[in-house]
Amino acid sequence: MAETVIQTKQLQKEFIRDEFHVVALKDVDITISRGEFVALMGPSGSGKSTLLHLIAAMDRPSGGEILVLGENLRTLSDRAIAHWRNAHIGFVFQSFNLIPVLSAVENVELPLKLTNLKKKERMEHAETALNLVGLGDRMHHLPRQLSGGQEQRVAIARAIVTDPDLILADEPTGNLDATSAQDVLTLLSRLNKEFGKTIVMVTHDPHAAHFATKSRHLEKGELLPEGQVPVDWTVPAKA
Amino acid sequence: MFRYVSLIVKNSLRNRRRSILTIGSIAVSLCILGVLIAMYRAMFQGMPTEAQALRLVCRNRVSLTQPIPIYFRDKIQRIPGVHDVMAWQWFGGVYKDSRDPNNMFPRFGVEPDHLFNVNTEFQLPDDQKLAFKNLRTGCVISRALADKLHFNLGDRITLVGDIFPVTLELKVVGIFNEPSNVDILYFNREYLREALPVDSSQRDTVGAFLIQADSPADVPRVAEAVDREFEATPFQTKSESEKAFTLSFLAFLGNLKLFIMAIFGAVTFTILLVSGNTISMSVRERIREVGILKTLGFTPGAILGIVLGESAVISIIGGAIGCLFAAGMCSMIAHSPGSMFMPALKTLGITPLVGLLSLGVALAIGVLSSFVPAWNASRTSILEALRFSG
């Protein structure tokens, strides 16, 4: 039986926005095993990004339990969570979020600065990661000198450079053209199949979801049973 | 923290125009602060030399402008602990064109027999000392003055009096070396006395006495004894160490210490606000990047350190440039005509200690001004930071 990487029980997230009480997640129970590539799908406001943020410990749940890699995230301090995130999580954003003053290789090196590796070792790791995403010839380019697809591949290299157990991707193809999106999804799929990385990807693009090994849908903060899609779910038109 | 240095430096200089303007404003402020620190140190904290530590100045208690009788000299000489005494008369006067600052240098009427006993640091060949003693119209000048105005032995110097209604025709008979490199001229006070009208009260009075004590430990006791000696006369005196006298001379300008500290405080406070505003803007623009760094695992402490580091880099660069400017300004002040009235300014300069102190102030400004924005950035939640679109 595959090792459980993510397990939530009755997970809830509520917050107050202006004077409104918003239920972002309602009693979500989900289990994700090592080596799975799960697409979290749902319309805007369904709570899929909120769930991803809770898995990455970027936010705290209002109720329920969340175990990620066997760690109860609700009990960890902010500092401990930061160290945990650096060691176990790789995060890919929709808008790449590279540091503009750093070159590609320096951006990839950033998470390694929090480790005990020496400068030379850090650069070797960063170069390996960039070679893996096919940007070995763009190491010293600044983000503004790269295309959107290349920027996202640098972001993926940054996410995998610490060899994390879990890669979380929030709409990784949302800002890309079709060709670049295909490249990025292929890369994520390769990381899952060849390197056994567990990936959770938030997307509303069914085409992107095809690259995942499993899709789960959320609607109004609730996780639908496996295989079920929202009643009014319509496939968004492809760009 | 050292592994973040490249990130800190690149972030500090990412907006070049703003960085240059901030560095410039800090440099100008630190230049002013550096000069002020150097002045404070030179005027209030400089240690007297061995010869200076032995000397006292005795003057009229009312004011330096009020004379005291010349006959006090012998009474002072008899006080235990007094090694030697010399009458010391400020002459003033005009040499050539008074509008030329080069022609302004201190001129004192002294007693040739005592000048080199009281000022043991003055170096003059014996034959020139003898010439000064023997020639009533002779004068001796410092090497710095001789070099500046190209005076040689035998040259004539005419001083037209203003405080004293006389014109002195002096002949340079000696050029002495002294360590503080001041422009100064000494002539025989007796020549001045003889030149004054016979009924002039100025003939038998003097501006001050320069006293040499037997040892530095005797200085306070001698000062007290001298003042006690003339307590019951119409000419009460005030005796103090040469260093204290120099400072009281500065007091004519007002409370210089307070003045310097007030400017220091105002400049520091202003640059603190300017720098704080700039750092706040810079951090606010990049709050999204703070969220990215946190997502990568950077702790609030690391974020705090990085932002403080960025501000420190800018402040240190500004401080270093300011120190260089300050060194240039100190050199200009030290060589300006005004420094001849304040010999301490001759030694004005950015010493390693003053430089370190200035850079320390720059660093403190950097850290203090950025602390609040850095703290806020480090405490911003990841989601809040990532939502920020700039």
Coordinates of N, CA, C and O in Angstrom, one line a residue, chain B residues 139-291:
Chain B
C139 N 61.6 90.1 16.1 CA 60.4 89.2 16.2 C 60.8 87.8 15.8 O 61.7 87.7 15.0
V140 N 60.1 86.9 16.3 CA 60.3 85.5 15.9 C 58.9 85.0 15.3 O 57.9 85.4 15.8
I141 N 59.0 84.2 14.3 CA 57.8 83.7 13.6 C 57.9 82.2 13.5 O 59.0 81.6 13.5
S142 N 56.7 81.6 13.4 CA 56.6 80.1 13.2 C 57.0 79.8 11.8 O 56.9 80.6 10.9
R143 N 57.5 78.5 11.7 CA 57.9 78.0 10.3 C 56.7 78.1 9.4 O 56.9 78.5 8.2
A144 N 55.5 77.8 9.9 CA 54.3 77.7 9.0 C 54.1 79.1 8.4 O 53.7 79.3 7.3
L145 N 54.2 80.2 9.3 CA 54.0 81.6 8.8 C 55.1 82.0 7.8 O 54.8 82.6 6.8
A146 N 56.3 81.6 8.1 CA 57.4 81.9 7.2 C 57.2 81.3 5.9 O 57.4 82.0 4.8
D147 N 56.8 80.1 5.9 CA 56.5 79.4 4.6 C 55.4 80.0 3.8 O 55.4 80.2 2.6
K148 N 54.3 80.4 4.6 CA 53.1 80.9 3.9 C 53.4 82.2 3.3 O 52.9 82.5 2.1
L149 N 54.0 83.1 4.0 CA 54.2 84.5 3.5 C 55.7 84.7 3.0 O 56.0 85.8 2.7
H150 N 56.4 83.6 2.9 CA 57.8 83.7 2.3 C 58.7 84.6 3.1 O 59.4 85.4 2.5
F151 N 58.6 84.6 4.4 CA 59.5 85.4 5.2 C 60.8 84.8 5.4 O 60.9 83.5 5.6
N152 N 61.8 85.6 5.4 CA 63.2 85.1 5.7 C 63.8 85.9 6.9 O 63.3 87.0 7.2
L153 N 64.8 85.4 7.4 CA 65.5 86.1 8.5 C 66.0 87.5 7.9 O 66.5 87.5 6.8
G154 N 65.8 88.5 8.7 CA 66.2 89.9 8.3 C 65.0 90.6 7.6 O 65.2 91.8 7.4
D155 N 64.0 90.0 7.3 CA 62.8 90.7 6.6 C 62.2 91.6 7.6 O 62.2 91.4 8.8
R156 N 61.6 92.6 7.1 CA 60.9 93.7 7.9 C 59.4 93.4 7.8 O 58.8 93.1 6.8
I157 N 58.8 93.5 9.0 CA 57.3 93.4 9.1 C 56.8 94.6 9.8 O 57.2 94.9 10.9
T158 N 55.8 95.3 9.2 CA 55.2 96.4 9.8 C 53.8 96.1 10.2 O 53.0 95.7 9.4
L159 N 53.6 96.3 11.5 CA 52.2 96.1 12.0 C 51.6 97.4 12.5 O 52.2 98.1 13.3
V160 N 50.5 97.7 11.9 CA 49.8 99.0 12.3 C 48.8 98.6 13.3 O 47.9 97.8 13.1
G161 N 48.9 99.2 14.5 CA 48.0 98.9 15.6 C 46.6 99.3 15.5 O 46.3 100.3 14.8
D162 N 45.7 98.6 16.1 CA 44.3 99.1 16.1 C 43.9 99.2 17.6 O 43.4 100.2 18.0
I163 N 44.1 98.1 18.4 CA 43.8 98.2 19.8 C 44.9 99.2 20.5 O 44.5 100.0 21.3
F164 N 46.1 99.1 20.0 CA 47.2 99.9 20.5 C 47.5 101.0 19.4 O 47.7 100.6 18.2
P165 N 47.6 102.3 19.8 CA 47.8 103.3 18.8 C 49.2 103.5 18.4 O 49.8 104.6 18.5
V166 N 49.8 102.4 17.9 CA 51.2 102.5 17.5 C 51.4 101.7 16.3 O 50.6 100.8 15.9
T167 N 52.5 101.9 15.6 CA 53.0 101.1 14.5 C 54.3 100.5 14.8 O 55.2 101.2 15.2
L168 N 54.4 99.2 14.7 CA 55.6 98.5 15.1 C 56.3 98.1 13.8 O 55.8 97.5 12.9
E169 N 57.6 98.4 13.8 CA 58.5 98.1 12.7 C 59.4 96.9 13.2 O 60.3 97.1 14.0
L170 N 59.0 95.7 12.8 CA 59.7 94.5 13.3 C 60.7 93.9 12.3 O 60.5 94.1 11.1
K171 N 61.7 93.3 12.9 CA 62.6 92.6 12.0 C 62.6 91.1 12.4 O 62.7 90.8 13.6
V172 N 62.5 90.2 11.4 CA 62.5 88.8 11.7 C 63.9 88.4 12.1 O 64.9 88.4 11.3
V173 N 64.1 87.9 13.3 CA 65.4 87.5 13.8 C 65.4 86.0 14.1 O 66.4 85.4 14.4
G174 N 64.2 85.4 14.0 CA 64.2 83.9 14.3 C 63.0 83.2 13.7 O 61.9 83.9 13.6
I175 N 63.2 82.0 13.2 CA 62.1 81.2 12.7 C 62.1 79.9 13.4 O 63.0 79.1 13.3
F176 N 61.0 79.7 14.2 CA 61.0 78.5 15.1 C 60.1 77.4 14.6 O 59.1 77.7 13.9
N177 N 60.4 76.2 14.9 CA 59.6 75.1 14.6 C 58.7 74.7 15.8 O 59.2 74.8 16.9
E178 N 57.5 74.4 15.5 CA 56.6 74.0 16.6 C 55.7 72.9 16.1 O 55.3 73.0 14.9
P179 N 55.2 72.0 16.9 CA 54.5 70.9 16.4 C 53.1 71.1 15.9 O 52.6 70.4 15.0
S180 N 52.4 72.2 16.4 CA 51.0 72.3 15.9 C 50.9 73.1 14.6 O 49.8 73.2 14.1
N181 N 52.0 73.5 14.0 CA 52.0 74.1 12.7 C 51.1 75.3 12.5 O 50.4 75.4 11.5
V182 N 51.1 76.2 13.5 CA 50.3 77.4 13.4 C 51.1 78.5 12.9 O 52.3 78.6 12.9
D183 N 50.3 79.5 12.3 CA 50.9 80.8 11.9 C 50.9 81.7 13.1 O 49.8 82.0 13.6
I184 N 52.1 82.2 13.5 CA 52.1 83.0 14.7 C 53.4 83.9 14.7 O 54.4 83.5 14.1
L185 N 53.2 85.0 15.3 CA 54.4 86.0 15.4 C 54.5 86.4 16.8 O 53.5 86.8 17.5
Y186 N 55.7 86.4 17.4 CA 55.9 87.0 18.7 C 56.9 88.1 18.6 O 58.0 88.0 17.9
F187 N 56.6 89.2 19.3 CA 57.6 90.3 19.3 C 57.8 90.7 20.8 O 57.1 90.2 21.7
N188 N 58.8 91.5 21.0 CA 59.1 91.9 22.4 C 58.1 92.9 22.9 O 57.9 94.0 22.4
R189 N 57.4 92.5 24.0 CA 56.4 93.4 24.6 C 57.0 94.7 25.1 O 56.3 95.8 25.1
E190 N 58.3 94.7 25.4 CA 58.9 95.9 25.9 C 58.9 97.0 24.8 O 58.8 98.2 25.0
Y191 N 59.1 96.5 23.5 CA 59.0 97.4 22.4 C 57.7 98.1 22.3 O 57.6 99.3 22.1
L192 N 56.6 97.3 22.5 CA 55.3 97.9 22.5 C 55.1 98.9 23.6 O 54.6 100.0 23.4
R193 N 55.6 98.6 24.8 CA 55.4 99.5 26.0 C 56.1 100.8 25.7 O 55.6 101.9 25.9
E194 N 57.3 100.7 25.1 CA 58.1 102.0 24.8 C 57.4 102.8 23.7 O 57.5 104.0 23.7
A195 N 56.8 102.1 22.8 CA 56.1 102.8 21.7 C 54.8 103.5 22.1 O 54.4 104.4 21.4
L196 N 54.3 103.1 23.2 CA 53.0 103.7 23.6 C 53.3 105.1 24.3 O 54.4 105.3 24.8
P197 N 52.3 106.0 24.2 CA 52.5 107.3 24.9 C 52.8 107.1 26.4 O 52.3 106.1 27.0
V198 N 53.6 108.0 26.9 CA 54.1 107.8 28.3 C 52.9 107.8 29.3 O 53.0 107.2 30.4
D199 N 51.8 108.5 28.9 CA 50.7 108.6 29.8 C 49.6 107.5 29.6 O 48.6 107.5 30.2
S200 N 50.0 106.5 28.7 CA 49.0 105.5 28.4 C 48.9 104.4 29.5 O 50.0 103.9 29.9
S201 N 47.7 104.1 29.8 CA 47.5 103.1 30.9 C 47.9 101.7 30.4 O 48.2 100.8 31.1
Q202 N 48.0 101.6 29.0 CA 48.3 100.3 28.4 C 49.8 99.9 28.6 O 50.1 98.7 28.5
R203 N 50.6 100.9 29.0 CA 52.0 100.6 29.2 C 52.3 99.6 30.3 O 53.2 98.8 30.3
D204 N 51.5 99.7 31.4 CA 51.7 98.9 32.6 C 50.7 97.8 32.8 O 50.6 97.3 33.9
T205 N 50.0 97.5 31.8 CA 49.1 96.4 31.9 C 49.4 95.3 30.8 O 50.1 95.6 29.9
V206 N 48.8 94.2 31.0 CA 49.0 93.1 30.0 C 47.7 92.3 29.9 O 46.9 92.3 30.8
G207 N 47.5 91.7 28.8 CA 46.3 90.9 28.5 C 46.2 89.7 29.4 O 45.1 89.3 29.9
A208 N 47.3 89.0 29.5 CA 47.3 87.7 30.3 C 48.7 87.3 30.6 O 49.7 87.9 30.1
F209 N 48.8 86.3 31.5 CA 50.1 85.7 31.8 C 50.1 84.3 31.4 O 49.1 83.6 31.6
L210 N 51.2 83.8 30.8 CA 51.3 82.4 30.5 C 52.2 81.9 31.6 O 53.3 82.3 31.8
I211 N 51.7 80.9 32.3 CA 52.5 80.3 33.5 C 52.9 78.9 33.2 O 52.1 78.1 32.7
Q212 N 54.1 78.6 33.5 CA 54.5 77.2 33.4 C 54.6 76.6 34.8 O 55.4 77.1 35.7
A213 N 53.9 75.5 35.1 CA 53.9 74.9 36.4 C 55.1 73.9 36.5 O 55.6 73.5 35.5
D214 N 55.5 73.5 37.7 CA 56.5 72.5 37.9 C 56.1 71.2 37.3 O 57.0 70.5 36.8
S215 N 54.9 70.8 37.5 CA 54.4 69.5 37.1 C 52.9 69.6 36.7 O 52.2 70.5 37.2
P216 N 52.4 68.7 35.9 CA 51.0 68.8 35.6 C 50.1 68.7 36.9 O 49.0 69.3 36.9
A217 N 50.6 68.0 37.9 CA 49.8 67.9 39.1 C 49.7 69.2 39.8 O 48.7 69.4 40.6
D218 N 50.6 70.1 39.6 CA 50.6 71.4 40.3 C 49.6 72.4 39.6 O 49.3 73.4 40.2
V219 N 49.2 72.1 38.4 CA 48.4 73.1 37.6 C 47.1 73.5 38.4 O 46.9 74.7 38.6
P220 N 46.3 72.6 38.9 CA 45.1 73.1 39.6 C 45.4 73.9 40.9 O 44.8 74.9 41.1
R221 N 46.4 73.4 41.6 CA 46.8 74.1 42.8 C 47.3 75.5 42.5 O 47.0 76.5 43.2
V222 N 48.2 75.6 41.5 CA 48.7 76.9 41.1 C 47.6 77.9 40.7 O 47.6 79.1 41.1
A223 N 46.7 77.4 39.9 CA 45.6 78.2 39.4 C 44.8 78.8 40.6 O 44.5 80.0 40.6
E224 N 44.5 77.9 41.6 CA 43.8 78.3 42.8 C 44.6 79.4 43.6 O 44.1 80.4 44.0
A225 N 45.9 79.1 43.7 CA 46.8 80.0 44.5 C 46.9 81.4 43.8 O 46.8 82.4 44.5
V226 N 47.0 81.4 42.5 CA 47.1 82.7 41.8 C 45.9 83.5 42.0 O 45.9 84.7 42.3
D227 N 44.7 82.9 41.8 CA 43.5 83.6 41.9 C 43.2 84.1 43.3 O 42.7 85.2 43.5
R228 N 43.7 83.3 44.3 CA 43.5 83.7 45.7 C 44.4 84.9 46.0 O 44.0 85.8 46.7
E229 N 45.6 84.9 45.4 CA 46.6 86.0 45.6 C 46.0 87.4 45.2 O 46.2 88.3 45.9
F230 N 45.2 87.4 44.2 CA 44.6 88.7 43.7 C 43.2 88.9 44.0 O 42.5 89.8 43.4
E231 N 42.7 88.1 44.9 CA 41.2 88.1 45.2 C 40.8 89.4 45.8 O 39.7 89.9 45.5
A232 N 41.7 90.1 46.5 CA 41.4 91.3 47.2 C 41.7 92.5 46.4 O 41.6 93.7 46.9
T233 N 42.2 92.4 45.2 CA 42.6 93.5 44.4 C 41.5 93.9 43.4 O 40.5 93.1 43.2
P234 N 41.5 95.1 42.8 CA 40.5 95.4 41.8 C 40.6 94.6 40.6 O 39.7 94.7 39.7
F235 N 41.7 93.9 40.4 CA 41.9 93.1 39.2 C 41.9 91.6 39.6 O 42.9 91.0 39.6
Q236 N 40.7 91.1 39.9 CA 40.6 89.7 40.2 C 41.0 88.9 39.0 O 40.7 89.3 37.8
T237 N 41.6 87.7 39.2 CA 42.1 87.0 38.0 C 41.3 85.6 37.9 O 40.7 85.2 38.8
K238 N 41.4 85.1 36.7 CA 40.9 83.7 36.5 C 42.0 82.9 35.8 O 42.5 83.3 34.7
S239 N 42.5 81.9 36.5 CA 43.6 81.1 36.0 C 43.1 79.7 35.7 O 42.3 79.1 36.5
E240 N 43.5 79.2 34.6 CA 43.0 77.9 34.2 C 44.1 77.2 33.3 O 45.0 77.9 32.7
S241 N 43.9 76.0 33.1 CA 44.9 75.3 32.2 C 44.7 75.8 30.8 O 43.7 76.4 30.4
E242 N 45.8 75.6 30.0 CA 45.8 76.2 28.6 C 44.6 75.6 27.8 O 43.9 76.3 27.1
K243 N 44.3 74.3 28.1 CA 43.2 73.7 27.3 C 41.9 74.3 27.7 O 41.0 74.6 26.9
A244 N 41.7 74.5 29.1 CA 40.5 75.1 29.6 C 40.3 76.5 29.0 O 39.2 76.9 28.7
F245 N 41.5 77.2 28.9 CA 41.4 78.6 28.4 C 41.0 78.6 27.0 O 40.1 79.4 26.6
T246 N 41.5 77.6 26.2 CA 41.1 77.6 24.8 C 39.6 77.3 24.7 O 38.9 77.9 23.8
L247 N 39.1 76.4 25.5 CA 37.7 76.2 25.5 C 36.8 77.4 25.9 O 35.8 77.7 25.4
S248 N 37.4 78.1 26.9 CA 36.6 79.3 27.4 C 36.7 80.4 26.3 O 35.7 81.2 26.2
F249 N 37.8 80.4 25.5 CA 37.9 81.3 24.4 C 36.8 81.0 23.4 O 36.1 81.9 22.9
L250 N 36.6 79.7 23.2 CA 35.5 79.2 22.3 C 34.1 79.6 22.8 O 33.2 79.8 22.0
A251 N 34.0 79.7 24.1 CA 32.7 80.0 24.7 C 32.2 81.4 24.3 O 31.0 81.7 24.5
F252 N 33.2 82.2 23.8 CA 32.7 83.5 23.4 C 31.7 83.4 22.2 O 30.9 84.2 22.0
L253 N 31.8 82.3 21.5 CA 30.9 82.0 20.4 C 29.6 81.5 20.9 O 28.7 81.2 20.1
G254 N 29.5 81.2 22.2 CA 28.2 80.6 22.7 C 28.5 79.2 23.2 O 29.7 78.8 23.3
N255 N 27.5 78.5 23.5 CA 27.6 77.1 24.0 C 27.9 76.2 22.8 O 27.0 75.6 22.2
L256 N 29.2 76.1 22.4 CA 29.6 75.4 21.2 C 29.2 73.9 21.3 O 28.8 73.3 20.3
K257 N 29.4 73.4 22.5 CA 29.1 72.0 22.7 C 27.6 71.7 22.3 O 27.3 70.8 21.6
L258 N 26.8 72.5 22.9 CA 25.3 72.4 22.7 C 25.0 72.6 21.2 O 24.2 71.9 20.6
F259 N 25.7 73.6 20.7 CA 25.4 74.0 19.3 C 25.8 72.8 18.3 O 25.0 72.4 17.5
I260 N 26.9 72.2 18.6 CA 27.4 71.0 17.8 C 26.4 69.9 18.0 O 26.0 69.2 17.0
M261 N 26.0 69.6 19.2 CA 25.1 68.5 19.5 C 23.7 68.7 18.9 O 23.1 67.8 18.4
A262 N 23.3 70.0 18.9 CA 22.0 70.3 18.3 C 22.0 70.0 16.8 O 21.1 69.4 16.2
I263 N 23.1 70.5 16.1 CA 23.1 70.3 14.7 C 23.2 68.8 14.4 O 22.6 68.2 13.5
F264 N 24.1 68.1 15.2 CA 24.2 66.6 15.1 C 22.9 65.9 15.2 O 22.5 65.1 14.4
G265 N 22.1 66.3 16.2 CA 20.8 65.7 16.4 C 19.8 66.0 15.3 O 19.1 65.1 14.8
A266 N 19.8 67.3 14.8 CA 18.9 67.6 13.8 C 19.2 66.9 12.5 O 18.3 66.4 11.8
V267 N 20.5 66.8 12.2 CA 20.9 66.1 10.9 C 20.6 64.7 11.0 O 20.0 64.1 10.1
T268 N 20.9 64.1 12.2 CA 20.6 62.6 12.3 C 19.1 62.3 12.2 O 18.7 61.4 11.5
F269 N 18.3 63.2 12.9 CA 16.9 62.9 12.9 C 16.3 63.1 11.5 O 15.5 62.3 11.1
T270 N 16.8 64.1 10.8 CA 16.2 64.3 9.4 C 16.6 63.2 8.5 O 15.7 62.7 7.8
I271 N 17.8 62.8 8.6 CA 18.2 61.7 7.7 C 17.5 60.4 8.0 O 17.2 59.5 7.2
L272 N 17.2 60.3 9.3 CA 16.5 59.1 9.8 C 15.1 59.0 9.2 O 14.7 58.0 8.7
L273 N 14.4 60.2 9.1 CA 13.1 60.2 8.5 C 13.2 60.0 7.0 O 12.4 59.2 6.4
V274 N 14.2 60.7 6.3 CA 14.3 60.5 4.9 C 14.6 59.1 4.5 O 14.0 58.5 3.7
S275 N 15.5 58.5 5.3 CA 15.9 57.1 5.0 C 14.8 56.2 5.3 O 14.5 55.2 4.5
G276 N 14.1 56.4 6.4 CA 13.0 55.6 6.8 C 11.9 55.6 5.7 O 11.3 54.5 5.3
N277 N 11.6 56.7 5.2 CA 10.6 56.9 4.1 C 11.0 56.1 2.9 O 10.2 55.4 2.3
T278 N 12.3 56.2 2.5 CA 12.7 55.6 1.3 C 12.7 54.0 1.5 O 12.2 53.3 0.6
I279 N 13.1 53.6 2.6 CA 13.1 52.1 2.8 C 11.7 51.6 2.9 O 11.4 50.5 2.3
S280 N 10.8 52.4 3.5 CA 9.4 52.0 3.5 C 8.8 51.8 2.1 O 8.2 50.8 1.8
M281 N 9.1 52.7 1.3 CA 8.6 52.6 -0.1 C 9.2 51.4 -0.8 O 8.5 50.7 -1.5
S282 N 10.5 51.2 -0.6 CA 11.2 50.1 -1.3 C 10.7 48.8 -0.8 O 10.4 47.9 -1.6
V283 N 10.4 48.7 0.5 CA 9.9 47.4 1.0 C 8.5 47.2 0.5 O 8.1 46.1 0.1
R284 N 7.7 48.2 0.5 CA 6.3 48.1 0.1 C 6.2 47.6 -1.3 O 5.3 46.8 -1.7
E285 N 7.1 48.2 -2.2 CA 7.0 47.8 -3.6 C 7.4 46.3 -3.7 O 7.0 45.7 -4.7
R286 N 8.1 45.7 -2.8 CA 8.6 44.4 -3.0 C 8.0 43.4 -2.0 O 8.5 42.3 -1.7
I287 N 6.8 43.8 -1.4 CA 6.2 42.9 -0.4 C 5.8 41.6 -1.0 O 5.9 40.6 -0.3
R288 N 5.5 41.5 -2.3 CA 5.2 40.3 -2.9 C 6.4 39.3 -2.9 O 6.3 38.1 -2.7
E289 N 7.6 39.9 -3.1 CA 8.8 39.1 -3.0 C 9.0 38.5 -1.6 O 9.6 37.5 -1.5
V290 N 8.6 39.3 -0.6 CA 8.7 38.8 0.7 C 7.9 37.5 0.9 O 8.3 36.5 1.5
G291 N 6.7 37.5 0.3 CA 5.8 36.3 0.3 C 6.5 35.2 -0.5 O 6.4 34.0 0.0

